[in-house]
């Protein structure tokens, strides 16, 4: 090999070796930081996927209610039809707007001197509606001297959809 | 002074042992179990035209021609440098050799073989040298026979290496290899794997067998060899005979007598002794080892050897270059893959966070927090939907009333709220109240039972309050 060519090869080799050393050093220094960032991002993805699953559960619950119908039936009418002759008082305690036109309504219902077996059937029917009226609280007080009868007060929770919403 | 910068081994080589009017040629090629030898000529008076043509064809296909400088044309010294570093020792070997040579080192071709650290933290090497004028004479001798050796080996080293390869020597056992050439006699001594010394005289089998001069030649040999052996402290060594003279047992016997060698001295003759040196030279030319050497150096170096060494250097540089570039590529690719993975994950994090937060942009690094807050804020909006599908309090009221009826209990008031249950009534027995209490506890409530003494109705009055 001629000296000039040999010199050129040596320079090229030295450059390549230096580049290899530099990139190795750079990689060795940079890689741990990148790997740590990757681990953090993986943890973030896992947490976000967990949140997404929870959100999907919310959406599924809402979709199930939406699929059931436009909203719980009118409670006063339903109660009077189910318990003819019983003094029924229905009073709205609270109503709150939710999303996509849906709202939740809480109604206080008082049934005076009702036959408890009939009341049981009424309550069962209340919850089997689609969407149902959900009994949030209930208080049953037996009538003195009248076996099987009593007074029932309950708090019913139901979902309603504003008219005109899909 | 000329020292080698590299020794190149070829894939096949033809070893030449020439002595005016006598020649042996052996071809060696690399094989799986070691070199494969083909004897091209053995003890011929001259190389035939057919053989020369064949050798030309072999040379054209890359086979090297290899010769040797006779031991009496060369110098061989064992050098020891007082450093543990081989590199440093290599720098002082020329000075150490210079003071041992009877002529200037600058007029020689030298090689320092098998330089290695010794247990006492020194570096030992075998130095071989030949005067450049002797190299030139040897080349003329080869040229006269129509041979242009690409590589000129040291005869003594070649004899020792081949002898210990063909008949391995026990560890630390001593051996004298004596080569009975037609025009020279060379002898080499060593023990184990270590070559200690080599020497030779300018007369050989032709002289020993001459009826007129034979006896005188044998006396001269004995006079030179006996003190040399004593100096090497190898009087009890095993003797290995080779060379064309060794093919004649009566000559070997004559030399043994001349040396007054005891009968019990261990001795053997190498296989195919006439082609032994040619075989040794060819074998050494196809495999590089720490004792490889070439004394045809500097401006005497064969162009093919120079080209091969340069090609070897280029190949080495190319490999180192390729390795360096591969390292660069691996490092760059490694970082690129890591960055790509990080960016992909970042993109996934952003997409998920934007989707959950319902926002166009989410600050980098705040994705999880933003999504958590958004879901936390929206959670109350979805709770009624979940409650609508979940079992209500009535599912707990049914079993309570069933148990009360079965135990003939009378409940005067029952109140159920999400976090509290209250139940008031009467029972015929304390134990019945405890049944209700156990039932509530099993359903996950923490019930407390208040009992009052039996009244006029002779029933137990109780109140059970339970909380979550």
Short mmCIF file of C-alpha atoms in Angstrom, two decimals, chain B:
data_model
loop_
_atom_site.label_atom_id
_atom_site.label_comp_id
_atom_site.label_asym_id
_atom_site.label_seq_id
_atom_site.Cartn_x
_atom_site.Cartn_y
_atom_site.Cartn_z
CA UNK B 1 18.11 -3.25 9.49
CA UNK B 2 14.94 -4.59 7.99
CA UNK B 3 12.24 -6.09 10.15
CA UNK B 4 8.95 -7.51 8.97
CA UNK B 5 5.75 -5.55 9.49
CA UNK B 6 3.55 -8.52 8.70
CA UNK B 7 3.74 -12.19 7.81
CA UNK B 8 1.25 -13.40 5.30
CA UNK B 9 0.17 -17.01 4.95
CA UNK B 10 -1.10 -18.27 1.61
CA UNK B 11 -3.66 -21.00 0.94
CA UNK B 12 -1.08 -23.28 -0.68
CA UNK B 13 2.69 -23.24 -0.92
CA UNK B 14 5.50 -25.17 -2.54
CA UNK B 15 8.51 -25.69 -0.29
CA UNK B 16 11.93 -26.02 -1.94
CA UNK B 17 15.00 -27.70 -0.49
CA UNK B 18 17.82 -27.05 -2.93
CA UNK B 19 21.47 -28.06 -2.76
CA UNK B 20 23.62 -27.76 -5.87
CA UNK B 21 22.46 -30.61 -8.08
CA UNK B 22 19.87 -31.91 -5.63
CA UNK B 23 16.29 -30.79 -5.02
CA UNK B 24 13.14 -31.75 -3.18
CA UNK B 25 9.84 -29.95 -3.71
CA UNK B 26 6.68 -30.47 -1.64
CA UNK B 27 3.32 -28.83 -2.19
CA UNK B 28 1.20 -28.10 0.91
CA UNK B 29 -2.42 -27.05 0.91
CA UNK B 30 -4.68 -26.20 3.83
CA UNK B 31 -6.80 -29.16 4.85
CA UNK B 32 -9.27 -29.90 7.61
CA UNK B 33 -6.90 -32.08 9.62
CA UNK B 34 -3.83 -29.95 8.90
CA UNK B 35 -1.75 -29.43 5.80
CA UNK B 36 -2.15 -31.85 2.91
CA UNK B 37 1.21 -32.61 1.32
CA UNK B 38 2.05 -33.62 -2.22
CA UNK B 39 5.68 -34.49 -2.97
CA UNK B 40 6.41 -32.96 -6.36
CA UNK B 41 10.07 -33.97 -6.45
CA UNK B 42 12.30 -35.83 -4.04
CA UNK B 43 16.06 -35.92 -4.37
CA UNK B 44 16.10 -35.06 -8.07
CA UNK B 45 19.20 -33.66 -9.72
CA UNK B 46 17.29 -30.80 -11.26
CA UNK B 47 13.70 -29.62 -11.72
CA UNK B 48 12.24 -31.11 -14.88
CA UNK B 49 10.59 -28.81 -17.46
CA UNK B 50 7.24 -30.48 -16.68
CA UNK B 51 7.64 -29.74 -12.99
CA UNK B 52 8.64 -26.14 -13.72
CA UNK B 53 5.51 -25.74 -15.89
CA UNK B 54 3.39 -27.19 -13.15
CA UNK B 55 4.99 -24.88 -10.62
CA UNK B 56 4.34 -21.91 -12.92
CA UNK B 57 0.69 -22.90 -13.14
CA UNK B 58 0.51 -23.27 -9.37
CA UNK B 59 2.18 -19.88 -8.90
CA UNK B 60 -0.32 -18.32 -11.30
CA UNK B 61 -3.17 -19.78 -9.22
CA UNK B 62 -1.77 -18.26 -6.01
CA UNK B 63 0.61 -20.93 -4.70
CA UNK B 64 3.69 -19.45 -3.12
CA UNK B 65 7.20 -20.75 -3.54
CA UNK B 66 9.08 -20.93 -0.26
CA UNK B 67 12.74 -21.47 0.41
CA UNK B 68 14.94 -21.27 3.45
CA UNK B 69 18.19 -19.70 4.41
CA UNK B 70 20.52 -22.39 5.75
CA UNK B 71 21.21 -22.24 9.45
CA UNK B 72 24.87 -21.37 8.78
CA UNK B 73 23.69 -18.32 6.80
CA UNK B 74 21.58 -17.00 9.64
CA UNK B 75 21.70 -16.14 13.31
CA UNK B 76 19.34 -17.27 15.98
CA UNK B 77 19.43 -15.89 19.51
CA UNK B 78 17.02 -16.05 22.40
CA UNK B 79 16.53 -12.55 23.81
CA UNK B 80 15.06 -11.53 27.13
CA UNK B 81 13.94 -7.96 27.85
CA UNK B 82 13.54 -6.96 31.48
CA UNK B 83 10.00 -5.56 31.06
CA UNK B 84 6.61 -7.13 31.50
CA UNK B 85 5.30 -5.28 28.42
CA UNK B 86 5.64 -7.11 25.10
CA UNK B 87 5.25 -3.86 23.13
CA UNK B 88 7.99 -2.18 25.09
CA UNK B 89 10.21 -5.24 24.83
CA UNK B 90 9.80 -5.27 21.06
CA UNK B 91 11.28 -1.79 20.96
CA UNK B 92 14.46 -2.86 22.76
CA UNK B 93 14.97 -6.23 21.05
CA UNK B 94 16.96 -4.67 18.16
CA UNK B 95 19.42 -3.16 20.63
CA UNK B 96 19.72 -6.43 22.52
CA UNK B 97 20.31 -8.31 19.27
CA UNK B 98 22.74 -5.75 17.92
CA UNK B 99 25.26 -6.35 20.68
CA UNK B 100 25.15 -10.10 20.05
CA UNK B 101 25.80 -9.93 16.32
CA UNK B 102 29.31 -9.84 14.85
CA UNK B 103 28.21 -7.32 12.17
CA UNK B 104 25.96 -4.26 12.08
CA UNK B 105 22.28 -4.93 12.60
CA UNK B 106 21.56 -2.40 9.83
CA UNK B 107 22.97 -4.88 7.32
CA UNK B 108 20.55 -7.59 8.39
CA UNK B 109 17.00 -8.71 7.96
CA UNK B 110 15.65 -9.56 11.39
CA UNK B 111 12.56 -11.02 12.94
CA UNK B 112 11.60 -11.43 16.58
CA UNK B 113 9.49 -14.51 16.97
CA UNK B 114 7.17 -15.77 19.70
CA UNK B 115 7.61 -12.72 21.93
CA UNK B 116 5.81 -13.55 25.16
CA UNK B 117 5.85 -12.61 28.83
CA UNK B 118 7.64 -15.03 31.13
CA UNK B 119 6.57 -15.92 34.68
CA UNK B 120 9.32 -13.66 36.09
CA UNK B 121 7.72 -10.58 34.42
CA UNK B 122 10.14 -10.39 31.53
CA UNK B 123 9.58 -10.83 27.81
CA UNK B 124 11.38 -13.51 25.89
CA UNK B 125 11.62 -13.79 22.10
CA UNK B 126 13.50 -15.75 19.51
CA UNK B 127 15.47 -13.39 17.29
CA UNK B 128 16.45 -14.58 13.82
CA UNK B 129 18.61 -12.57 11.47
CA UNK B 130 20.43 -12.92 8.21
CA UNK B 131 22.84 -10.59 6.47
CA UNK B 132 21.18 -9.04 3.48
CA UNK B 133 24.11 -10.10 1.31
CA UNK B 134 23.50 -13.70 2.41
CA UNK B 135 19.84 -13.26 1.55
CA UNK B 136 20.88 -11.93 -1.87
CA UNK B 137 23.21 -14.92 -2.38
CA UNK B 138 20.45 -17.32 -1.40
CA UNK B 139 18.11 -15.65 -3.88
CA UNK B 140 20.77 -16.02 -6.60
CA UNK B 141 21.09 -19.69 -5.68
CA UNK B 142 17.35 -20.18 -5.97
CA UNK B 143 17.27 -18.11 -9.14
CA UNK B 144 19.90 -20.37 -10.69
CA UNK B 145 17.53 -23.28 -10.16
CA UNK B 146 14.69 -21.27 -11.74
CA UNK B 147 12.95 -20.54 -8.44
CA UNK B 148 11.97 -17.13 -7.12
CA UNK B 149 10.88 -17.75 -3.50
CA UNK B 150 8.11 -15.48 -2.32
CA UNK B 151 9.16 -16.18 1.23
CA UNK B 152 12.53 -17.06 2.74
CA UNK B 153 12.19 -18.94 6.00
CA UNK B 154 14.74 -19.70 8.67
CA UNK B 155 15.82 -23.31 8.17
CA UNK B 156 16.44 -24.01 11.86
CA UNK B 157 13.03 -22.74 12.96
CA UNK B 158 11.32 -24.68 10.17
CA UNK B 159 13.13 -27.91 11.13
CA UNK B 160 12.23 -27.53 14.81
CA UNK B 161 8.56 -26.68 14.23
CA UNK B 162 8.02 -29.53 11.74
CA UNK B 163 9.89 -32.05 13.90
CA UNK B 164 7.82 -31.26 17.00
CA UNK B 165 4.63 -31.31 14.92
CA UNK B 166 5.29 -34.70 13.31
CA UNK B 167 6.71 -36.33 16.45
CA UNK B 168 5.46 -34.34 19.47
CA UNK B 169 7.92 -33.85 22.24
CA UNK B 170 7.09 -34.51 25.87
CA UNK B 171 6.80 -31.41 28.05
CA UNK B 172 10.29 -30.16 28.97
CA UNK B 173 11.95 -33.11 27.19
CA UNK B 174 14.98 -32.07 25.12
CA UNK B 175 15.52 -32.84 21.46
CA UNK B 176 18.24 -32.26 18.91
CA UNK B 177 17.04 -32.16 15.32
CA UNK B 178 19.90 -32.86 12.96
CA UNK B 179 19.42 -32.21 9.28
CA UNK B 180 21.86 -34.03 7.03
CA UNK B 181 21.65 -32.04 3.82
CA UNK B 182 23.63 -32.81 0.70
CA UNK B 183 25.83 -29.74 1.07
CA UNK B 184 25.30 -28.75 4.69
CA UNK B 185 24.47 -30.06 8.12
CA UNK B 186 22.15 -28.10 10.39
CA UNK B 187 21.31 -28.87 13.98
CA UNK B 188 18.69 -27.39 16.24
CA UNK B 189 18.18 -27.94 19.97
CA UNK B 190 15.27 -27.23 22.22
CA UNK B 191 12.99 -28.57 24.87
CA UNK B 192 9.23 -28.78 25.11
CA UNK B 193 7.91 -26.21 22.66
CA UNK B 194 10.95 -23.95 23.07
CA UNK B 195 13.62 -23.68 20.42
CA UNK B 196 16.88 -22.87 22.18
CA UNK B 197 19.59 -22.70 19.56
CA UNK B 198 20.55 -23.62 16.02
CA UNK B 199 23.85 -23.97 14.25
CA UNK B 200 25.29 -25.65 11.20
CA UNK B 201 28.28 -26.40 9.06
CA UNK B 202 28.86 -26.00 5.33
CA UNK B 203 29.39 -29.67 4.61
CA UNK B 204 26.88 -32.47 4.44
CA UNK B 205 26.03 -35.97 3.25
CA UNK B 206 27.94 -35.52 0.02
CA UNK B 207 31.11 -34.82 2.01
CA UNK B 208 30.51 -37.49 4.63
CA UNK B 209 30.03 -40.13 1.92
CA UNK B 210 33.10 -39.06 -0.06
CA UNK B 211 35.64 -41.89 0.39
CA UNK B 212 38.51 -39.41 0.37
CA UNK B 213 37.11 -36.67 2.65
CA UNK B 214 34.40 -38.49 4.59
CA UNK B 215 36.38 -39.31 7.70
CA UNK B 216 37.79 -35.79 7.90
CA UNK B 217 34.30 -34.30 7.49
CA UNK B 218 32.94 -36.49 10.25
CA UNK B 219 35.77 -35.42 12.58
CA UNK B 220 35.06 -31.77 11.76
CA UNK B 221 31.37 -32.27 12.49
CA UNK B 222 32.13 -33.93 15.82
CA UNK B 223 34.53 -31.15 16.69
CA UNK B 224 31.83 -28.52 16.03
CA UNK B 225 28.81 -30.36 17.32
CA UNK B 226 30.11 -31.78 20.60
CA UNK B 227 30.95 -28.47 22.31
CA UNK B 228 27.78 -26.92 20.89
CA UNK B 229 25.67 -29.66 22.45
CA UNK B 230 27.48 -29.23 25.74
CA UNK B 231 26.78 -25.48 25.61
CA UNK B 232 23.10 -26.16 25.08
CA UNK B 233 23.08 -28.68 27.97
CA UNK B 234 21.18 -31.19 25.85
CA UNK B 235 23.59 -34.13 25.94
CA UNK B 236 20.78 -36.47 27.06
CA UNK B 237 18.34 -35.24 24.45
CA UNK B 238 16.37 -37.30 22.02
CA UNK B 239 17.89 -37.19 18.52
CA UNK B 240 15.74 -36.65 15.46
CA UNK B 241 17.47 -37.28 12.12
CA UNK B 242 16.25 -35.86 8.88
CA UNK B 243 17.43 -34.62 5.48
CA UNK B 244 18.57 -36.65 2.51
CA UNK B 245 21.52 -38.01 4.52
CA UNK B 246 19.15 -39.47 7.10
CA UNK B 247 17.68 -41.67 4.39
CA UNK B 248 20.97 -43.62 4.50
CA UNK B 249 21.13 -45.51 7.82
CA UNK B 250 24.83 -46.26 7.45
CA UNK B 251 25.60 -42.52 7.34
CA UNK B 252 23.54 -41.92 10.48
CA UNK B 253 25.40 -44.78 12.16
CA UNK B 254 28.76 -43.26 11.09
CA UNK B 255 27.84 -39.89 12.56
CA UNK B 256 26.67 -41.52 15.80
CA UNK B 257 30.02 -43.28 16.03
CA UNK B 258 31.87 -40.06 15.24
CA UNK B 259 30.00 -38.31 18.01
CA UNK B 260 30.62 -41.25 20.38
CA UNK B 261 26.92 -41.35 20.98
CA UNK B 262 25.98 -44.03 23.54
CA UNK B 263 23.81 -46.89 22.26
CA UNK B 264 21.01 -46.07 24.68
CA UNK B 265 20.62 -42.53 23.31
CA UNK B 266 17.04 -42.11 22.12
CA UNK B 267 17.04 -41.53 18.40
CA UNK B 268 14.69 -41.74 15.44
CA UNK B 269 14.60 -40.81 11.78
CA UNK B 270 11.71 -38.68 10.54
CA UNK B 271 9.40 -40.09 7.92
CA UNK B 272 10.40 -39.23 4.34
CA UNK B 273 13.57 -37.47 5.50
CA UNK B 274 14.60 -36.36 1.99
CA UNK B 275 11.53 -34.15 1.62
CA UNK B 276 11.30 -33.18 5.29
CA UNK B 277 12.68 -29.63 4.96
CA UNK B 278 10.62 -28.87 1.85
CA UNK B 279 7.58 -30.17 3.72
CA UNK B 280 8.42 -28.05 6.75
CA UNK B 281 8.78 -24.88 4.64
CA UNK B 282 5.55 -25.47 2.71
CA UNK B 283 3.59 -26.21 5.89
CA UNK B 284 4.82 -23.05 7.62
CA UNK B 285 3.89 -20.90 4.63
CA UNK B 286 0.22 -21.86 4.76
CA UNK B 287 -0.38 -21.23 8.46
CA UNK B 288 0.65 -18.18 10.44
CA UNK B 289 1.88 -18.87 13.94
CA UNK B 290 4.10 -17.06 16.48
CA UNK B 291 7.21 -18.68 14.96
CA UNK B 292 6.37 -17.70 11.37
CA UNK B 293 9.10 -15.72 9.70
CA UNK B 294 10.21 -14.31 6.38
CA UNK B 295 13.72 -12.98 5.97
CA UNK B 296 13.13 -11.67 2.46
CA UNK B 297 12.34 -8.12 3.54
CA UNK B 298 12.65 -4.48 2.59
CA UNK B 299 13.83 -3.95 -0.97
CA UNK B 300 14.43 -7.72 -1.21
CA UNK B 301 10.81 -8.49 -0.41
CA UNK B 302 9.00 -10.35 -3.14
CA UNK B 303 6.38 -8.17 -4.84
CA UNK B 304 3.73 -10.85 -4.34
CA UNK B 305 4.44 -10.97 -0.63
CA UNK B 306 4.36 -7.18 -0.43
CA UNK B 307 1.06 -7.11 -2.33
CA UNK B 308 -0.40 -9.85 -0.13
CA UNK B 309 0.64 -8.05 3.05
CA UNK B 310 -0.82 -4.80 1.69
CA UNK B 311 -4.01 -6.63 0.75
CA UNK B 312 -4.11 -8.10 4.24
CA UNK B 313 -3.71 -4.65 5.74
CA UNK B 314 -6.44 -3.31 3.45
CA UNK B 315 -8.66 -6.21 4.42
CA UNK B 316 -7.97 -5.56 8.09
CA UNK B 317 -8.65 -1.85 7.68
CA UNK B 318 -11.79 -2.65 5.71
CA UNK B 319 -13.02 -5.02 8.40
CA UNK B 320 -12.26 -2.50 11.14
CA UNK B 321 -14.00 0.18 9.10
CA UNK B 322 -17.01 -2.04 8.55
CA UNK B 323 -17.09 -2.95 12.25
CA UNK B 324 -16.90 0.72 13.24
CA UNK B 325 -19.68 1.64 10.82
CA UNK B 326 -21.74 -1.28 12.11
CA UNK B 327 -21.27 0.00 15.66
CA UNK B 328 -22.35 3.49 14.53
CA UNK B 329 -25.37 2.02 12.74
CA UNK B 330 -26.36 -0.11 15.73
CA UNK B 331 -26.09 2.86 18.09
CA UNK B 332 -28.03 5.18 15.81
CA UNK B 333 -30.67 2.51 15.19
CA UNK B 334 -30.92 1.75 18.91
CA UNK B 335 -31.56 5.39 19.78
CA UNK B 336 -33.91 5.79 16.83
CA UNK B 337 -35.95 2.77 17.93
CA UNK B 338 -36.12 4.08 21.51
CA UNK B 339 -37.16 7.55 20.33
CA UNK B 340 -39.73 6.08 17.97
CA UNK B 341 -41.16 3.93 20.76
CA UNK B 342 -41.30 6.92 23.12
CA UNK B 343 -42.96 9.11 20.47
CA UNK B 344 -45.50 6.40 19.63
CA UNK B 345 -46.37 6.03 23.31
CA UNK B 346 -46.58 9.82 23.67
CA UNK B 347 -48.95 9.92 20.71
CA UNK B 348 -51.05 7.15 22.28
CA UNK B 349 -51.11 9.01 25.60
CA UNK B 350 -52.20 12.22 23.85
CA UNK B 351 -54.91 10.48 21.83
CA UNK B 352 -56.33 8.70 24.87
CA UNK B 353 -56.18 11.81 27.02
CA UNK B 354 -57.86 13.99 24.36
CA UNK B 355 -60.55 11.39 23.89
CA UNK B 356 -61.23 11.06 27.62
CA UNK B 357 -61.00 14.77 28.40
CA UNK B 358 -62.97 15.73 25.33
CA UNK B 359 -60.43 18.45 24.62
CA UNK B 360 -58.58 19.48 21.49
CA UNK B 361 -55.30 19.95 23.30
CA UNK B 362 -53.96 18.47 26.48
CA UNK B 363 -50.73 19.87 27.95
CA UNK B 364 -47.81 17.49 27.55
CA UNK B 365 -47.09 15.71 30.81
CA UNK B 366 -50.58 16.56 32.17
CA UNK B 367 -52.44 13.95 30.17
CA UNK B 368 -53.33 11.58 33.02
CA UNK B 369 -54.21 14.38 35.41
CA UNK B 370 -56.40 16.10 32.82
CA UNK B 371 -58.22 12.87 31.95
CA UNK B 372 -58.71 11.95 35.61
CA UNK B 373 -60.17 15.38 36.39
CA UNK B 374 -62.48 15.25 33.39
CA UNK B 375 -63.83 11.84 34.37
CA UNK B 376 -64.12 12.86 38.00
CA UNK B 377 -66.21 15.87 36.96
CA UNK B 378 -68.43 13.77 34.72
CA UNK B 379 -68.83 10.88 37.16
CA UNK B 380 -71.95 12.33 38.91
CA UNK B 381 -73.63 12.64 35.51
CA UNK B 382 -73.34 8.92 34.92
CA UNK B 383 -74.06 7.65 38.43
CA UNK B 384 -77.88 7.71 37.98
CA UNK B 385 -77.52 5.54 34.86
CA UNK B 386 -75.50 3.00 36.85
CA UNK B 387 -77.98 3.12 39.74
CA UNK B 388 -80.88 2.60 37.36
CA UNK B 389 -79.38 -0.71 36.30
CA UNK B 390 -78.19 -1.83 39.75
CA UNK B 391 -80.34 -3.75 42.28
CA UNK B 392 -82.22 -1.36 44.61
CA UNK B 393 -82.81 -1.46 48.35
CA UNK B 394 -85.92 -3.53 47.75
CA UNK B 395 -83.70 -6.53 47.13
CA UNK B 396 -82.68 -6.33 50.75
CA UNK B 397 -86.14 -5.68 52.05
CA UNK B 398 -87.59 -8.93 50.66
CA UNK B 399 -85.37 -11.38 52.60
CA UNK B 400 -85.78 -9.27 55.75
CA UNK B 401 -89.55 -9.50 55.60
CA UNK B 402 -89.43 -13.22 54.73
CA UNK B 403 -87.27 -13.98 57.79
CA UNK B 404 -89.55 -11.94 60.03
CA UNK B 405 -92.64 -13.74 58.75
CA UNK B 406 -91.01 -17.17 59.15
CA UNK B 407 -90.07 -16.42 62.78
CA UNK B 408 -93.54 -14.99 63.60
CA UNK B 409 -92.06 -11.59 64.25
CA UNK B 410 -94.07 -8.43 63.90
CA UNK B 411 -92.37 -5.47 62.30
CA UNK B 412 -93.94 -2.16 63.15
CA UNK B 413 -91.58 -0.02 61.13
CA UNK B 414 -88.90 -0.62 58.55
CA UNK B 415 -86.76 2.11 57.06
CA UNK B 416 -84.14 1.52 54.35
CA UNK B 417 -81.75 4.14 53.16
CA UNK B 418 -78.59 3.65 51.11
CA UNK B 419 -76.39 3.88 54.21
CA UNK B 420 -78.76 2.87 57.02
CA UNK B 421 -81.43 0.34 57.92
CA UNK B 422 -83.74 0.57 60.87
CA UNK B 423 -86.18 -2.10 61.83
CA UNK B 424 -88.52 -2.05 64.83
CA UNK B 425 -90.82 -4.83 66.00
CA UNK B 426 -91.57 -7.65 68.38
CA UNK B 427 -90.62 -11.29 68.55
CA UNK B 428 -91.49 -14.26 70.65
CA UNK B 429 -87.86 -15.03 71.45
CA UNK B 430 -84.55 -13.17 71.75
CA UNK B 431 -82.97 -15.59 69.37
CA UNK B 432 -85.30 -14.49 66.54
CA UNK B 433 -83.98 -10.93 66.76
CA UNK B 434 -80.48 -12.27 66.46
CA UNK B 435 -81.43 -14.05 63.25
CA UNK B 436 -82.31 -10.71 61.63
CA UNK B 437 -79.10 -9.24 63.01
CA UNK B 438 -77.01 -12.08 61.52
CA UNK B 439 -78.78 -11.74 58.19
CA UNK B 440 -77.94 -8.03 57.96
CA UNK B 441 -74.32 -8.66 58.98
CA UNK B 442 -74.03 -11.24 56.21
CA UNK B 443 -75.32 -8.65 53.70
CA UNK B 444 -72.52 -6.29 54.66
CA UNK B 445 -74.24 -4.14 57.27
CA UNK B 446 -73.04 -3.39 60.78
CA UNK B 447 -76.16 -4.08 62.81
CA UNK B 448 -76.77 -3.11 66.43
CA UNK B 449 -79.58 -4.77 68.30
CA UNK B 450 -81.52 -2.91 71.02
CA UNK B 451 -83.65 -5.21 73.12
CA UNK B 452 -86.21 -4.26 75.67
CA UNK B 453 -87.84 -6.46 78.29
CA UNK B 454 -91.01 -8.26 77.40
CA UNK B 455 -94.12 -6.15 77.90
CA UNK B 456 -97.66 -7.01 78.78
CA UNK B 457 -98.00 -8.77 75.43
CA UNK B 458 -95.20 -11.14 76.59
CA UNK B 459 -93.25 -10.41 73.41
CA UNK B 460 -89.70 -9.18 73.08
CA UNK B 461 -89.54 -5.63 71.74
CA UNK B 462 -86.49 -4.84 69.65
CA UNK B 463 -84.94 -2.27 67.35
CA UNK B 464 -82.16 -3.12 64.91
CA UNK B 465 -80.10 -0.28 63.49
CA UNK B 466 -77.53 -1.01 60.87
CA UNK B 467 -75.12 1.14 58.96
CA UNK B 468 -72.72 0.49 56.15
#
